[in-house]
PDB file of C-alpha atoms and ligand atoms in Angstrom:
ATOM      1  CA  ALA A  13      67.112-171.885-201.928  1.00 45.00           C
ATOM      2  CA  SER A  14      64.839-170.403-199.322  1.00 46.00           C
ATOM      3  CA  SER A  15      65.993-171.988-196.104  1.00 49.00           C
ATOM      4  CA  SER A  16      63.708-172.126-193.143  1.00 51.00           C
ATOM      5  CA  PRO A  17      64.128-169.414-190.497  1.00 50.00           C
ATOM      6  CA  LEU A  18      65.310-172.095-188.117  1.00 52.00           C
ATOM      7  CA  ALA A  19      68.168-173.296-190.419  1.00 52.00           C
ATOM      8  CA  MET A  20      69.203-169.674-191.012  1.00 52.00           C
ATOM      9  CA  GLU A  21      69.411-169.078-187.290  1.00 53.00           C
ATOM     10  CA  HIS A  22      71.490-172.206-186.874  1.00 57.00           C
ATOM     11  CA  PHE A  23      73.972-171.085-189.584  1.00 59.00           C
ATOM     12  CA  ASN A  24      74.375-167.637-188.072  1.00 71.00           C
ATOM     13  CA  TYR A  25      74.983-169.089-184.664  1.00 68.00           C
ATOM     14  CA  LYS A  26      77.854-171.249-185.946  1.00 72.00           C
ATOM     15  CA  ALA A  27      79.389-168.384-187.929  1.00 71.00           C
ATOM     16  CA  LEU A  28      79.170-166.141-184.909  1.00 72.00           C
ATOM     17  CA  ALA A  29      80.803-168.767-182.688  1.00 74.00           C
ATOM     18  CA  ALA A  30      83.668-169.162-185.191  1.00 72.00           C
ATOM     19  CA  LEU A  31      84.118-165.401-185.420  1.00 74.00           C
ATOM     20  CA  LEU A  32      84.132-165.050-181.649  1.00 73.00           C
ATOM     21  CA  SER A  33      86.730-167.762-181.123  1.00 73.00           C
ATOM     22  CA  ALA A  34      88.927-166.309-183.902  1.00 70.00           C
ATOM     23  CA  THR A  35      88.703-162.876-182.287  1.00 69.00           C
ATOM     24  CA  LEU A  36      89.509-164.335-178.884  1.00 66.00           C
ATOM     25  CA  LEU A  37      92.579-166.126-180.309  1.00 61.00           C
ATOM     26  CA  LEU A  38      93.785-162.928-181.977  1.00 61.00           C
ATOM     27  CA  LEU A  39      93.344-160.993-178.753  1.00 62.00           C
ATOM     28  CA  LEU A  40      95.168-163.612-176.708  1.00 57.00           C
ATOM     29  CA  ALA A  41      97.974-164.340-179.173  1.00 56.00           C
ATOM     30  CA  PRO A  42     100.244-161.362-178.344  1.00 49.00           C
ATOM     31  CA  HIS A  43      99.954-162.191-174.666  1.00 49.00           C
ATOM     32  CA  LEU A  44     100.841-165.822-175.224  1.00 50.00           C
ATOM     33  CA  MET A  45     103.908-164.823-177.248  1.00 53.00           C
ATOM     34  CA  ALA A  46     105.194-161.938-175.142  1.00 58.00           C
ATOM     35  CA  ALA A  47     108.131-162.763-172.880  1.00 70.00           C
ATOM     36  CA  ASP A  48     107.748-160.021-170.301  1.00 80.00           C
ATOM     37  CA  PRO A  49     104.436-158.471-169.236  1.00 79.00           C
ATOM     38  CA  ASP A  50     103.452-155.341-171.128  1.00 72.00           C
ATOM     39  CA  PRO A  51     104.254-151.985-169.484  1.00 70.00           C
ATOM     40  CA  LEU A  52     101.350-150.014-168.090  1.00 69.00           C
ATOM     41  CA  GLN A  53     103.044-146.614-168.400  1.00 71.00           C
ATOM     42  CA  ASP A  54     105.539-144.863-170.741  1.00 74.00           C
ATOM     43  CA  PHE A  55     108.454-145.875-168.580  1.00 73.00           C
ATOM     44  CA  CYS A  56     109.205-147.006-165.072  1.00 82.00           C
ATOM     45  CA  VAL A  57     112.831-146.236-164.280  1.00 85.00           C
ATOM     46  CA  ALA A  58     113.962-148.970-161.922  1.00 88.00           C
ATOM     47  CA  ASP A  59     114.670-148.143-158.341  1.00 88.00           C
ATOM     48  CA  LEU A  60     117.552-150.618-158.107  1.00 88.00           C
ATOM     49  CA  ASN A  61     117.580-150.289-154.347  1.00 86.00           C
ATOM     50  CA  GLY A  62     113.997-151.447-154.208  1.00 82.00           C
ATOM     51  CA  LYS A  63     113.552-155.175-153.882  1.00 74.00           C
ATOM     52  CA  PRO A  64     112.128-156.830-157.028  1.00 64.00           C
ATOM     53  CA  THR A  65     109.301-158.360-155.046  1.00 64.00           C
ATOM     54  CA  VAL A  66     106.808-157.688-157.820  1.00 69.00           C
ATOM     55  CA  ASN A  67     107.657-158.833-161.382  1.00 73.00           C
ATOM     56  CA  GLY A  68     110.549-156.396-161.928  1.00 81.00           C
ATOM     57  CA  TYR A  69     111.732-153.386-159.976  1.00 89.00           C
ATOM     58  CA  PRO A  70     109.512-150.718-158.448  1.00 88.00           C
ATOM     59  CA  CYS A  71     109.551-147.392-160.326  1.00 89.00           C
ATOM     60  CA  GLN A  72     111.350-144.264-159.260  1.00 89.00           C
ATOM     61  CA  PRO A  73     109.034-141.258-158.988  1.00 87.00           C
ATOM     62  CA  SER A  74     108.576-140.058-162.610  1.00 82.00           C
ATOM     63  CA  SER A  75     109.735-136.574-161.545  1.00 81.00           C
ATOM     64  CA  SER A  76     113.222-137.995-160.931  1.00 81.00           C
ATOM     65  CA  ALA A  77     113.413-139.763-164.318  1.00 80.00           C
ATOM     66  CA  GLY A  78     115.298-137.611-166.831  1.00 85.00           C
ATOM     67  CA  ASP A  79     116.508-137.955-170.436  1.00 87.00           C
ATOM     68  CA  GLU A  80     119.501-140.024-169.363  1.00 87.00           C
ATOM     69  CA  PHE A  81     117.323-142.997-168.511  1.00 92.00           C
ATOM     70  CA  LEU A  82     116.393-143.454-172.175  1.00 93.00           C
ATOM     71  CA  PHE A  83     120.017-143.586-173.395  1.00 96.00           C
ATOM     72  CA  SER A  84     123.091-145.650-172.571  1.00 96.00           C
ATOM     73  CA  THR A  85     126.719-145.534-173.709  1.00 97.00           C
ATOM     74  CA  ARG A  86     127.610-148.764-171.948  1.00 97.00           C
ATOM     75  CA  ILE A  87     128.140-151.007-174.983  1.00 98.00           C
ATOM     76  CA  ALA A  88     129.902-148.362-177.093  1.00 98.00           C
ATOM     77  CA  SER A  89     133.119-150.130-176.110  1.00 98.00           C
ATOM     78  CA  GLY A  90     133.850-153.717-175.233  1.00 98.00           C
ATOM     79  CA  GLY A  91     135.678-155.449-172.396  1.00 97.00           C
ATOM     80  CA  ASP A  92     139.077-157.121-172.172  1.00 97.00           C
ATOM     81  CA  THR A  93     138.829-160.525-173.875  1.00 97.00           C
ATOM     82  CA  LEU A  94     142.021-161.934-172.365  1.00 96.00           C
ATOM     83  CA  ALA A  95     141.155-161.364-168.715  1.00 95.00           C
ATOM     84  CA  ASN A  96     139.505-164.793-168.258  1.00 94.00           C
ATOM     85  CA  PRO A  97     139.863-168.380-169.544  1.00 94.00           C
ATOM     86  CA  ASN A  98     136.922-168.103-171.960  1.00 96.00           C
ATOM     87  CA  GLY A  99     138.664-165.538-174.159  1.00 98.00           C
ATOM     88  CA  SER A 100     135.478-163.476-174.275  1.00 98.00           C
ATOM     89  CA  ASN A 101     133.992-160.624-172.326  1.00 98.00           C
ATOM     90  CA  VAL A 102     130.268-159.995-171.965  1.00 97.00           C
ATOM     91  CA  THR A 103     129.206-156.389-171.439  1.00 98.00           C
ATOM     92  CA  GLU A 104     125.690-156.788-170.115  1.00 97.00           C
ATOM     93  CA  LEU A 105     123.051-154.181-170.678  1.00 98.00           C
ATOM     94  CA  ASP A 106     119.977-155.472-168.933  1.00 96.00           C
ATOM     95  CA  VAL A 107     117.763-153.695-166.415  1.00 95.00           C
ATOM     96  CA  ASN A 108     120.456-153.967-163.743  1.00 94.00           C
ATOM     97  CA  GLU A 109     122.843-151.837-165.821  1.00 96.00           C
ATOM     98  CA  TRP A 110     120.160-149.726-167.500  1.00 96.00           C
ATOM     99  CA  PRO A 111     117.323-149.006-165.055  1.00 94.00           C
ATOM    100  CA  GLY A 112     115.345-147.275-167.840  1.00 94.00           C
ATOM    101  CA  LEU A 113     114.594-150.726-169.328  1.00 95.00           C
ATOM    102  CA  ASN A 114     112.448-151.686-166.356  1.00 93.00           C
ATOM    103  CA  THR A 115     109.008-152.995-167.493  1.00 91.00           C
ATOM    104  CA  LEU A 116     109.846-152.483-171.208  1.00 93.00           C
ATOM    105  CA  GLY A 117     110.556-156.137-171.971  1.00 94.00           C
ATOM    106  CA  VAL A 118     113.851-155.660-173.856  1.00 96.00           C
ATOM    107  CA  SER A 119     117.594-155.605-173.150  1.00 97.00           C
ATOM    108  CA  MET A 120     120.955-155.974-174.914  1.00 98.00           C
ATOM    109  CA  ASN A 121     124.459-157.377-174.553  1.00 98.00           C
ATOM    110  CA  ARG A 122     127.743-156.765-176.306  1.00 98.00           C
ATOM    111  CA  VAL A 123     130.215-159.630-176.390  1.00 98.00           C
ATOM    112  CA  ASP A 124     133.847-159.345-177.519  1.00 98.00           C
ATOM    113  CA  PHE A 125     135.929-162.377-178.446  1.00 98.00           C
ATOM    114  CA  ALA A 126     139.664-162.983-178.778  1.00 98.00           C
ATOM    115  CA  PRO A 127     140.621-165.337-181.644  1.00 98.00           C
ATOM    116  CA  GLY A 128     139.591-168.795-180.407  1.00 98.00           C
ATOM    117  CA  GLY A 129     137.523-167.246-177.620  1.00 98.00           C
ATOM    118  CA  THR A 130     134.073-168.563-176.774  1.00 98.00           C
ATOM    119  CA  ASN A 131     130.877-167.619-175.044  1.00 98.00           C
ATOM    120  CA  PRO A 132     130.451-171.149-173.618  1.00 98.00           C
ATOM    121  CA  PRO A 133     127.268-173.204-174.077  1.00 98.00           C
ATOM    122  CA  HIS A 134     124.482-171.447-172.204  1.00 98.00           C
ATOM    123  CA  VAL A 135     120.740-170.802-172.031  1.00 97.00           C
ATOM    124  CA  HIS A 136     118.666-167.676-171.493  1.00 96.00           C
ATOM    125  CA  PRO A 137     115.715-168.945-169.492  1.00 93.00           C
ATOM    126  CA  ARG A 138     113.537-165.886-170.021  1.00 93.00           C
ATOM    127  CA  ALA A 139     114.208-164.610-173.546  1.00 95.00           C
ATOM    128  CA  THR A 140     114.661-165.195-177.233  1.00 96.00           C
ATOM    129  CA  GLU A 141     117.827-163.524-178.537  1.00 98.00           C
ATOM    130  CA  VAL A 142     118.518-161.815-181.876  1.00 98.00           C
ATOM    131  CA  GLY A 143     122.062-160.743-182.648  1.00 98.00           C
ATOM    132  CA  ILE A 144     124.298-159.130-185.219  1.00 98.00           C
ATOM    133  CA  VAL A 145     128.006-159.744-185.649  1.00 98.00           C
ATOM    134  CA  THR A 146     129.572-156.298-185.952  1.00 98.00           C
ATOM    135  CA  ARG A 147     133.143-157.398-186.661  1.00 98.00           C
ATOM    136  CA  GLY A 148     134.955-160.658-187.304  1.00 98.00           C
ATOM    137  CA  GLU A 149     133.374-164.074-187.737  1.00 98.00           C
ATOM    138  CA  LEU A 150     131.674-166.223-185.138  1.00 98.00           C
ATOM    139  CA  LEU A 151     130.582-169.826-185.249  1.00 98.00           C
ATOM    140  CA  VAL A 152     127.105-169.717-183.729  1.00 98.00           C
ATOM    141  CA  GLY A 153     125.823-173.120-182.578  1.00 98.00           C
ATOM    142  CA  ILE A 154     122.399-173.997-181.207  1.00 98.00           C
ATOM    143  CA  VAL A 155     121.132-177.381-180.009  1.00 97.00           C
ATOM    144  CA  GLY A 156     117.425-178.036-180.337  1.00 96.00           C
ATOM    145  CA  SER A 157     115.317-179.731-177.675  1.00 95.00           C
ATOM    146  CA  LEU A 158     114.463-183.443-177.829  1.00 95.00           C
ATOM    147  CA  ASP A 159     111.564-182.400-180.092  1.00 93.00           C
ATOM    148  CA  SER A 160     114.175-181.808-182.792  1.00 94.00           C
ATOM    149  CA  GLY A 161     116.042-185.004-181.953  1.00 95.00           C
ATOM    150  CA  ASN A 162     118.733-182.893-180.265  1.00 95.00           C
ATOM    151  CA  ARG A 163     119.634-181.370-183.588  1.00 97.00           C
ATOM    152  CA  TYR A 164     122.740-179.171-183.732  1.00 98.00           C
ATOM    153  CA  TYR A 165     122.244-176.065-185.894  1.00 97.00           C
ATOM    154  CA  SER A 166     125.263-173.928-186.760  1.00 98.00           C
ATOM    155  CA  LYS A 167     126.705-171.329-189.101  1.00 98.00           C
ATOM    156  CA  VAL A 168     129.717-169.067-189.309  1.00 98.00           C
ATOM    157  CA  VAL A 169     128.139-165.613-188.990  1.00 98.00           C
ATOM    158  CA  ARG A 170     130.180-162.728-190.397  1.00 98.00           C
ATOM    159  CA  ALA A 171     130.153-158.954-189.832  1.00 98.00           C
ATOM    160  CA  GLY A 172     126.761-157.513-190.728  1.00 98.00           C
ATOM    161  CA  GLU A 173     124.996-160.876-190.547  1.00 98.00           C
ATOM    162  CA  THR A 174     122.385-161.842-187.968  1.00 98.00           C
ATOM    163  CA  PHE A 175     121.166-164.831-186.010  1.00 98.00           C
ATOM    164  CA  VAL A 176     118.328-165.774-183.693  1.00 97.00           C
ATOM    165  CA  ILE A 177     118.372-168.043-180.654  1.00 97.00           C
ATOM    166  CA  PRO A 178     114.960-169.381-179.618  1.00 96.00           C
ATOM    167  CA  ARG A 179     114.218-168.929-175.932  1.00 95.00           C
ATOM    168  CA  GLY A 180     115.561-171.643-173.678  1.00 94.00           C
ATOM    169  CA  LEU A 181     117.815-173.432-176.201  1.00 97.00           C
ATOM    170  CA  VAL A 182     121.460-174.215-175.424  1.00 98.00           C
ATOM    171  CA  HIS A 183     123.773-172.177-177.668  1.00 98.00           C
ATOM    172  CA  PHE A 184     127.303-170.780-177.932  1.00 98.00           C
ATOM    173  CA  GLN A 185     129.482-168.482-180.017  1.00 98.00           C
ATOM    174  CA  PHE A 186     133.093-169.208-180.929  1.00 98.00           C
ATOM    175  CA  ASN A 187     135.511-166.885-182.695  1.00 98.00           C
ATOM    176  CA  VAL A 188     136.766-168.830-185.717  1.00 98.00           C
ATOM    177  CA  GLY A 189     138.539-165.798-187.209  1.00 98.00           C
ATOM    178  CA  LYS A 190     142.115-164.569-186.858  1.00 98.00           C
ATOM    179  CA  GLU A 191     141.043-161.186-185.473  1.00 98.00           C
ATOM    180  CA  GLU A 192     138.908-160.101-182.537  1.00 98.00           C
ATOM    181  CA  ALA A 193     135.174-160.440-183.084  1.00 98.00           C
ATOM    182  CA  THR A 194     132.215-158.561-181.612  1.00 98.00           C
ATOM    183  CA  MET A 195     128.500-159.193-181.535  1.00 98.00           C
ATOM    184  CA  VAL A 196     125.598-157.127-180.259  1.00 98.00           C
ATOM    185  CA  VAL A 197     122.468-158.998-179.209  1.00 98.00           C
ATOM    186  CA  SER A 198     119.044-158.073-177.916  1.00 98.00           C
ATOM    187  CA  PHE A 199     116.535-159.970-175.836  1.00 98.00           C
ATOM    188  CA  ASN A 200     112.766-159.828-175.440  1.00 96.00           C
ATOM    189  CA  SER A 201     113.173-159.579-171.677  1.00 95.00           C
ATOM    190  CA  GLN A 202     114.549-156.858-169.442  1.00 95.00           C
ATOM    191  CA  ASN A 203     116.354-159.603-167.537  1.00 93.00           C
ATOM    192  CA  PRO A 204     116.976-162.623-169.810  1.00 95.00           C
ATOM    193  CA  GLY A 205     119.118-164.488-167.266  1.00 94.00           C
ATOM    194  CA  ILE A 206     121.976-166.811-168.147  1.00 96.00           C
ATOM    195  CA  ILE A 207     122.613-170.455-167.312  1.00 96.00           C
ATOM    196  CA  PHE A 208     126.104-171.648-168.293  1.00 97.00           C
ATOM    197  CA  VAL A 209     126.022-175.398-168.905  1.00 97.00           C
ATOM    198  CA  PRO A 210     129.563-176.129-167.576  1.00 96.00           C
ATOM    199  CA  LEU A 211     129.083-173.935-164.515  1.00 96.00           C
ATOM    200  CA  THR A 212     125.655-175.419-163.832  1.00 96.00           C
ATOM    201  CA  LEU A 213     126.978-178.973-163.864  1.00 97.00           C
ATOM    202  CA  PHE A 214     130.391-178.506-162.274  1.00 96.00           C
ATOM    203  CA  GLY A 215     130.403-175.199-160.410  1.00 95.00           C
ATOM    204  CA  SER A 216     127.066-175.029-158.601  1.00 94.00           C
ATOM    205  CA  SER A 217     127.064-174.009-154.979  1.00 92.00           C
ATOM    206  CA  PRO A 218     126.717-176.303-153.108  1.00 94.00           C
ATOM    207  CA  PRO A 219     127.984-178.802-155.707  1.00 95.00           C
ATOM    208  CA  ILE A 220     125.865-181.482-157.386  1.00 97.00           C
ATOM    209  CA  PRO A 221     126.916-184.740-155.658  1.00 97.00           C
ATOM    210  CA  THR A 222     129.648-186.525-157.634  1.00 97.00           C
ATOM    211  CA  PRO A 223     127.771-189.890-157.814  1.00 98.00           C
ATOM    212  CA  VAL A 224     124.936-188.131-159.643  1.00 98.00           C
ATOM    213  CA  LEU A 225     127.332-186.790-162.269  1.00 98.00           C
ATOM    214  CA  VAL A 226     129.211-190.103-162.490  1.00 98.00           C
ATOM    215  CA  LYS A 227     125.952-191.842-163.348  1.00 98.00           C
ATOM    216  CA  ALA A 228     124.648-189.093-165.611  1.00 98.00           C
ATOM    217  CA  LEU A 229     127.864-188.560-167.567  1.00 98.00           C
ATOM    218  CA  ARG A 230     128.993-192.219-167.580  1.00 98.00           C
ATOM    219  CA  VAL A 231     132.548-191.408-166.486  1.00 98.00           C
ATOM    220  CA  ASP A 232     134.674-192.104-163.394  1.00 98.00           C
ATOM    221  CA  ALA A 233     134.545-189.957-160.277  1.00 98.00           C
ATOM    222  CA  GLU A 234     138.063-188.610-161.014  1.00 98.00           C
ATOM    223  CA  VAL A 235     136.831-187.113-164.273  1.00 98.00           C
ATOM    224  CA  VAL A 236     133.931-185.430-162.465  1.00 97.00           C
ATOM    225  CA  GLU A 237     136.260-184.123-159.737  1.00 97.00           C
ATOM    226  CA  LEU A 238     138.658-182.776-162.363  1.00 96.00           C
ATOM    227  CA  LEU A 239     135.844-180.925-164.101  1.00 96.00           C
ATOM    228  CA  LYS A 240     134.538-179.604-160.787  1.00 96.00           C
ATOM    229  CA  SER A 241     137.993-178.267-159.958  1.00 95.00           C
ATOM    230  CA  LYS A 242     137.906-176.159-163.151  1.00 94.00           C
ATOM    231  CA  PHE A 243     134.729-174.334-162.171  1.00 93.00           C
ATOM    232  CA  THR A 244     135.041-173.639-158.487  1.00 84.00           C
ATOM    233  CA  GLY A 245     134.663-169.887-158.118  1.00 72.00           C
ATOM    234  CA  GLY A 246     132.560-169.518-161.244  1.00 62.00           C
ATOM    235  CA  TYR A 247     135.276-169.111-163.905  1.00 60.00           C
TER     236      TYR A 247
HETATM  237  C1  NAG B 313     135.885-157.542-168.964  1.00 73.22           C
HETATM  238  O1  NAG B 313     136.572-156.373-169.329  1.00 73.22           O
HETATM  239  C2  NAG B 313     136.593-155.397-168.297  1.00 73.22           C
HETATM  240  C3  NAG B 313     137.138-154.115-168.873  1.00 73.22           C
HETATM  241  O2  NAG B 313     138.258-154.331-169.659  1.00 73.22           O
HETATM  242  C4  NAG B 313     137.412-155.947-167.155  1.00 73.22           C
HETATM  243  O3  NAG B 313     137.463-154.996-166.116  1.00 73.22           O
HETATM  244  C5  NAG B 313     136.750-157.198-166.647  1.00 73.22           C
HETATM  245  O4  NAG B 313     137.513-157.811-165.625  1.00 73.22           O
HETATM  246  C6  NAG B 313     136.546-158.193-167.783  1.00 73.22           C
HETATM  247  N1  NAG B 313     135.691-159.240-167.267  1.00 73.22           N
HETATM  248  C7  NAG B 313     136.023-160.513-167.289  1.00 73.22           C
HETATM  249  C8  NAG B 313     135.086-161.402-166.618  1.00 73.22           C
HETATM  250  O5  NAG B 313     137.017-160.950-167.846  1.00 73.22           O
HETATM  251  C1  NAG B 314     133.372-168.578-168.705  1.00 73.22           C
HETATM  252  O1  NAG B 314     132.622-169.745-168.968  1.00 73.22           O
HETATM  253  C2  NAG B 314     132.116-170.410-167.823  1.00 73.22           C
HETATM  254  C3  NAG B 314     131.366-171.598-168.279  1.00 73.22           C
HETATM  255  O2  NAG B 314     132.166-172.408-169.077  1.00 73.22           O
HETATM  256  C4  NAG B 314     131.215-169.487-167.059  1.00 73.22           C
HETATM  257  O3  NAG B 314     130.813-170.113-165.906  1.00 73.22           O
HETATM  258  C5  NAG B 314     131.939-168.217-166.724  1.00 73.22           C
HETATM  259  O4  NAG B 314     131.036-167.338-166.109  1.00 73.22           O
HETATM  260  C6  NAG B 314     132.508-167.590-167.970  1.00 73.22           C
HETATM  261  N1  NAG B 314     133.272-166.454-167.599  1.00 73.22           N
HETATM  262  C7  NAG B 314     133.190-165.316-168.247  1.00 73.22           C
HETATM  263  C8  NAG B 314     134.056-164.263-167.730  1.00 73.22           C
HETATM  264  O5  NAG B 314     132.467-165.148-169.210  1.00 73.22           O
END
């Protein structure tokens, strides 16, 4: 069928528009998905004494950045799991402990658990988390947003097995085994942040007014005061 020059032009225009918008989407997609901004140089070792007034820390002069900034031994061993009421000990390895991570958009944590110990329900406001259990067995629980109808997802994750926690969802780990357990996790942020649900509600400073929590939690003021008394001081 010999189409008129005009119809041909019309067809090409539409195809071109589709191609352009597809290309634009592809170009934008990584930026929409990235948690931290992309680095603009090989590395930018954090000057931890500099104030993070920009989005991250300012860089040390590259002449002062040596091999050691690309390596860390910090999570080679874990902390004491019986030193606090949670029965767990988080060894953080974000930009504040490892200045070499500055601007690279990743970080790690190691968490050790006594039997029955927990990393209480919490949220990382700035990162998705992927983790591997390196010894023992942990119940990993995640609660979806209202979009999921508040669905609770969970599994006992054993040594060598992995899990993922979507950014911003409330989650916890609990050692269901008879031995100590350890997990190593990574984040797509140099500074994922942590919001503990119990501490947020009952240990904020200054405190959330008791009448607010009485109404929100549908319990008496004494119950709220009791819970507040457990979290003064952060632990
Ligand atoms: C974690 O373990 C370290 C080293 O054993 C200990 O110094 C620290 O107090 C522990 N932290 C908490 C919060 O229990
Ligand atoms: C223990 O859990 C509470 C929240 O329940 C949290 O505020 C506190 O920081 C945790 N402590 C440690 C040492 O992990």
